[in-house]
Amino acid sequence: MKIKVCGMRDALNIRAIEALGIDMMGFICWPKSCRNVTERPSYLPQCERVGVFVNPTIEYVEQMVHMFQLSRIQLHGHESKIFCREVHQRTKLPITKAIQVANEQDMDNWREYASEAAIDLLLFDTKCHTAGGSGEQFDWRLLQMYDGHKPFMLAGGIGPGCESQVLAFHHPKCIGIDLNSRFETTPALKDVSKLQTFINNIKAKSQDAI
């Protein structure tokens, strides 16, 4: 199971979270977010660096790709599949497209992106006015409606104490989880101890199930 920790900004915190052995780290590049990053931290992780954008211009994406030496782009707004393709063509980076879910109707939104080769990963998140980071979960049972071919990650309200719930969720296309606001002490600053406990519990219980 891949683990992505999103909403990072502080160099010391980045280094400490990276040491937990995560697979991906997200940097939110959206001025309306309380986790928005505007300056390059003095330390960047060696794991996959993901820039998270909400309805950006391609020029802004390119600027952030250069600043953070991004290895992946996550589009978390209402971007069309054509825009996703253009971003991929300009940056040469793989694209994650977030799908915000509150009900069955929202689950159909992934179909717009099903045939777009530039998008190699989906992320299902809780629909909210902040475009993510709400700390709230949607009904994961809705994901059984997903019958697409692209792999996806699960986001939205995953926090301390959710280990059993995460491990009980099964879908053949789910490859990992995205962790953010429920592990924070303040916006963009993660509680290293809580994340370490969560990750250790996930790994231990995964081994017990083998």
GROMACS .gro file of C-alpha atoms in nm:
model
  210
    1MET     CA    1   0.000   0.000   0.000
    2LYS     CA    2   0.139   0.336  -0.107
    3ILE     CA    3   0.122   0.618   0.148
    4LYS     CA    4   0.108   0.983   0.048
    5VAL     CA    5   0.129   1.263   0.303
    6CYS     CA    6  -0.009   1.586   0.164
    7GLY     CA    7  -0.003   1.951   0.262
    8MET     CA    8   0.364   1.987   0.357
    9ARG     CA    9   0.558   2.312   0.386
   10ASP     CA   10   0.814   2.315   0.671
   11ALA     CA   11   1.162   2.180   0.592
   12LEU     CA   12   1.223   2.009   0.928
   13ASN     CA   13   0.875   1.856   0.920
   14ILE     CA   14   0.933   1.738   0.564
   15ARG     CA   15   1.255   1.566   0.665
   16ALA     CA   16   1.094   1.398   0.966
   17ILE     CA   17   0.792   1.273   0.770
   18GLU     CA   18   1.011   1.148   0.487
   19ALA     CA   19   1.205   0.938   0.741
   20LEU     CA   20   0.886   0.742   0.814
   21GLY     CA   21   0.926   0.571   0.478
   22ILE     CA   22   0.634   0.724   0.289
   23ASP     CA   23   0.604   0.692  -0.088
   24MET     CA   24   0.472   1.034  -0.192
   25MET     CA   25   0.464   1.385  -0.047
   26GLY     CA   26   0.220   1.651  -0.159
   27PHE     CA   27   0.274   2.027  -0.184
   28ILE     CA   28  -0.044   2.229  -0.219
   29CYS     CA   29  -0.009   2.505  -0.475
   30TRP     CA   30  -0.343   2.679  -0.436
   31PRO     CA   31  -0.360   3.032  -0.290
   32LYS     CA   32  -0.699   2.969  -0.125
   33SER     CA   33  -0.562   2.682   0.086
   34CYS     CA   34  -0.426   2.734   0.438
   35ARG     CA   35  -0.156   2.485   0.333
   36ASN     CA   36  -0.053   2.680   0.025
   37VAL     CA   37   0.321   2.688  -0.043
   38THR     CA   38   0.471   2.997  -0.202
   39GLU     CA   39   0.842   2.942  -0.136
   40ARG     CA   40   1.063   2.641  -0.187
   41PRO     CA   41   1.151   2.480   0.148
   42SER     CA   42   1.520   2.455   0.230
   43TYR     CA   43   1.483   2.076   0.213
   44LEU     CA   44   1.290   1.870  -0.042
   45PRO     CA   45   1.222   1.497   0.003
   46GLN     CA   46   1.365   1.221  -0.213
   47CYS     CA   47   1.030   1.045  -0.240
   48GLU     CA   48   0.784   1.126  -0.518
   49ARG     CA   49   0.700   1.498  -0.497
   50VAL     CA   50   0.343   1.582  -0.595
   51GLY     CA   51   0.222   1.931  -0.672
   52VAL     CA   52  -0.149   1.973  -0.592
   53PHE     CA   53  -0.335   2.234  -0.800
   54VAL     CA   54  -0.694   2.356  -0.820
   55ASN     CA   55  -0.803   2.499  -1.157
   56PRO     CA   56  -0.458   2.649  -1.228
   57THR     CA   57  -0.311   2.804  -1.539
   58ILE     CA   58  -0.058   2.589  -1.720
   59GLU     CA   59   0.201   2.863  -1.667
   60TYR     CA   60   0.154   2.847  -1.290
   61VAL     CA   61   0.191   2.469  -1.295
   62GLU     CA   62   0.515   2.501  -1.491
   63GLN     CA   63   0.646   2.757  -1.242
   64MET     CA   64   0.576   2.527  -0.946
   65VAL     CA   65   0.718   2.223  -1.126
   66HIS     CA   66   1.046   2.410  -1.160
   67MET     CA   67   1.042   2.549  -0.803
   68PHE     CA   68   0.972   2.218  -0.629
   69GLN     CA   69   1.128   1.985  -0.887
   70LEU     CA   70   0.797   1.799  -0.895
   71SER     CA   71   0.773   1.442  -1.015
   72ARG     CA   72   0.391   1.429  -1.039
   73ILE     CA   73   0.101   1.671  -1.079
   74GLN     CA   74  -0.233   1.632  -0.902
   75LEU     CA   75  -0.523   1.831  -1.044
   76HIS     CA   76  -0.786   1.871  -0.776
   77GLY     CA   77  -1.040   2.107  -0.931
   78HIS     CA   78  -1.272   2.095  -1.230
   79GLU     CA   79  -0.999   2.055  -1.489
   80SER     CA   80  -1.108   1.899  -1.818
   81LYS     CA   81  -0.936   1.597  -1.968
   82ILE     CA   82  -0.806   1.827  -2.244
   83PHE     CA   83  -0.644   2.053  -1.986
   84CYS     CA   84  -0.492   1.748  -1.813
   85ARG     CA   85  -0.346   1.639  -2.145
   86GLU     CA   86  -0.201   1.983  -2.213
   87VAL     CA   87  -0.037   1.996  -1.870
   88HIS     CA   88   0.115   1.654  -1.930
   89GLN     CA   89   0.243   1.756  -2.272
   90ARG     CA   90   0.400   2.075  -2.136
   91THR     CA   91   0.556   1.926  -1.823
   92LYS     CA   92   0.615   1.563  -1.929
   93LEU     CA   93   0.497   1.457  -1.582
   94PRO     CA   94   0.234   1.196  -1.490
   95ILE     CA   95  -0.105   1.331  -1.386
   96THR     CA   96  -0.326   1.236  -1.092
   97LYS     CA   97  -0.685   1.353  -1.133
   98ALA     CA   98  -0.886   1.397  -0.814
   99ILE     CA   99  -1.256   1.310  -0.814
  100GLN     CA  100  -1.457   1.470  -0.534
  101VAL     CA  101  -1.732   1.246  -0.403
  102ALA     CA  102  -2.042   1.307  -0.193
  103ASN     CA  103  -2.298   1.079  -0.360
  104GLU     CA  104  -2.356   0.820  -0.633
  105GLN     CA  105  -2.387   1.087  -0.902
  106ASP     CA  106  -2.038   1.218  -0.823
  107MET     CA  107  -1.894   0.871  -0.875
  108ASP     CA  108  -1.970   0.894  -1.247
  109ASN     CA  109  -1.735   1.191  -1.289
  110TRP     CA  110  -1.431   0.964  -1.330
  111ARG     CA  111  -1.568   0.851  -1.666
  112GLU     CA  112  -1.467   1.180  -1.831
  113TYR     CA  113  -1.103   1.088  -1.771
  114ALA     CA  114  -1.120   0.714  -1.833
  115SER     CA  115  -0.967   0.723  -2.182
  116GLU     CA  116  -0.712   1.001  -2.122
  117ALA     CA  117  -0.365   0.848  -2.140
  118ALA     CA  118  -0.201   1.148  -1.969
  119ILE     CA  119  -0.382   1.054  -1.646
  120ASP     CA  120  -0.235   0.740  -1.493
  121LEU     CA  121  -0.386   0.769  -1.145
  122LEU     CA  122  -0.713   0.883  -0.988
  123LEU     CA  123  -0.771   1.003  -0.633
  124PHE     CA  124  -1.114   0.985  -0.474
  125ASP     CA  125  -1.163   1.252  -0.207
  126THR     CA  126  -1.443   1.399   0.000
  127LYS     CA  127  -1.637   1.671  -0.180
  128CYS     CA  128  -1.615   2.000   0.010
  129HIS     CA  129  -1.590   2.376  -0.044
  130THR     CA  130  -1.217   2.372   0.033
  131ALA     CA  131  -1.148   2.123  -0.253
  132GLY     CA  132  -0.986   1.887   0.000
  133GLY     CA  133  -0.833   1.879   0.346
  134SER     CA  134  -1.172   1.886   0.517
  135GLY     CA  135  -1.094   1.601   0.757
  136GLU     CA  136  -1.428   1.443   0.662
  137GLN     CA  137  -1.488   1.103   0.504
  138PHE     CA  138  -1.726   1.018   0.225
  139ASP     CA  139  -1.900   0.681   0.208
  140TRP     CA  140  -1.628   0.445   0.084
  141ARG     CA  141  -1.896   0.193  -0.017
  142LEU     CA  142  -1.960   0.419  -0.316
  143LEU     CA  143  -1.623   0.316  -0.455
  144GLN     CA  144  -1.762  -0.029  -0.533
  145MET     CA  145  -1.930   0.149  -0.825
  146TYR     CA  146  -1.589   0.220  -0.977
  147ASP     CA  147  -1.524  -0.028  -1.258
  148GLY     CA  148  -1.255   0.165  -1.444
  149HIS     CA  149  -0.908   0.045  -1.539
  150LYS     CA  150  -0.701   0.325  -1.386
  151PRO     CA  151  -0.563   0.268  -1.033
  152PHE     CA  152  -0.673   0.505  -0.760
  153MET     CA  153  -0.580   0.632  -0.416
  154LEU     CA  154  -0.819   0.691  -0.130
  155ALA     CA  155  -0.834   1.029   0.047
  156GLY     CA  156  -1.061   1.221   0.279
  157GLY     CA  157  -1.073   1.210   0.657
  158ILE     CA  158  -0.826   0.929   0.714
  159GLY     CA  159  -0.671   0.982   1.056
  160PRO     CA  160  -0.554   0.822   1.381
  161GLY     CA  161  -0.771   0.525   1.467
  162CYS     CA  162  -0.868   0.454   1.106
  163GLU     CA  163  -0.618   0.171   1.059
  164SER     CA  164  -0.872  -0.110   1.077
  165GLN     CA  165  -1.112   0.075   0.849
  166VAL     CA  166  -0.839   0.129   0.590
  167LEU     CA  167  -0.729  -0.233   0.601
  168ALA     CA  168  -1.089  -0.354   0.576
  169PHE     CA  169  -1.142  -0.159   0.254
  170HIS     CA  170  -1.079  -0.366  -0.056
  171HIS     CA  171  -1.092  -0.272  -0.422
  172PRO     CA  172  -0.872  -0.424  -0.693
  173LYS     CA  173  -0.771  -0.081  -0.825
  174CYS     CA  174  -0.693   0.087  -0.491
  175ILE     CA  175  -0.316   0.122  -0.452
  176GLY     CA  176  -0.285   0.352  -0.150
  177ILE     CA  177  -0.405   0.626   0.080
  178ASP     CA  178  -0.358   1.002   0.111
  179LEU     CA  179  -0.311   1.149   0.460
  180ASN     CA  180  -0.345   1.515   0.548
  181SER     CA  181  -0.543   1.730   0.789
  182ARG     CA  182  -0.625   1.477   1.062
  183PHE     CA  183  -0.254   1.435   1.134
  184GLU     CA  184  -0.184   1.806   1.176
  185THR     CA  185  -0.099   2.016   1.478
  186THR     CA  186  -0.152   2.330   1.268
  187PRO     CA  187  -0.218   2.364   0.893
  188ALA     CA  188   0.078   2.227   0.693
  189LEU     CA  189   0.255   2.096   1.005
  190LYS     CA  190   0.218   1.723   1.066
  191ASP     CA  191   0.234   1.539   1.397
  192VAL     CA  192   0.524   1.301   1.334
  193SER     CA  193   0.440   1.075   1.628
  194LYS     CA  194   0.079   1.023   1.518
  195LEU     CA  195   0.183   0.950   1.163
  196GLN     CA  196   0.451   0.709   1.277
  197THR     CA  197   0.203   0.521   1.497
  198PHE     CA  198  -0.052   0.505   1.215
  199ILE     CA  199   0.199   0.380   0.956
  200ASN     CA  200   0.347   0.124   1.197
  201ASN     CA  201  -0.002  -0.005   1.279
  202ILE     CA  202  -0.093  -0.032   0.911
  203LYS     CA  203   0.224  -0.228   0.835
  204ALA     CA  204   0.188  -0.453   1.140
  205LYS     CA  205  -0.176  -0.536   1.073
  206SER     CA  206  -0.099  -0.594   0.705
  207GLN     CA  207   0.161  -0.852   0.807
  208ASP     CA  208  -0.083  -1.016   1.050
  209ALA     CA  209  -0.330  -1.059   0.767
  210ILE     CA  210  -0.081  -1.243   0.545
   0.00000   0.00000   0.00000
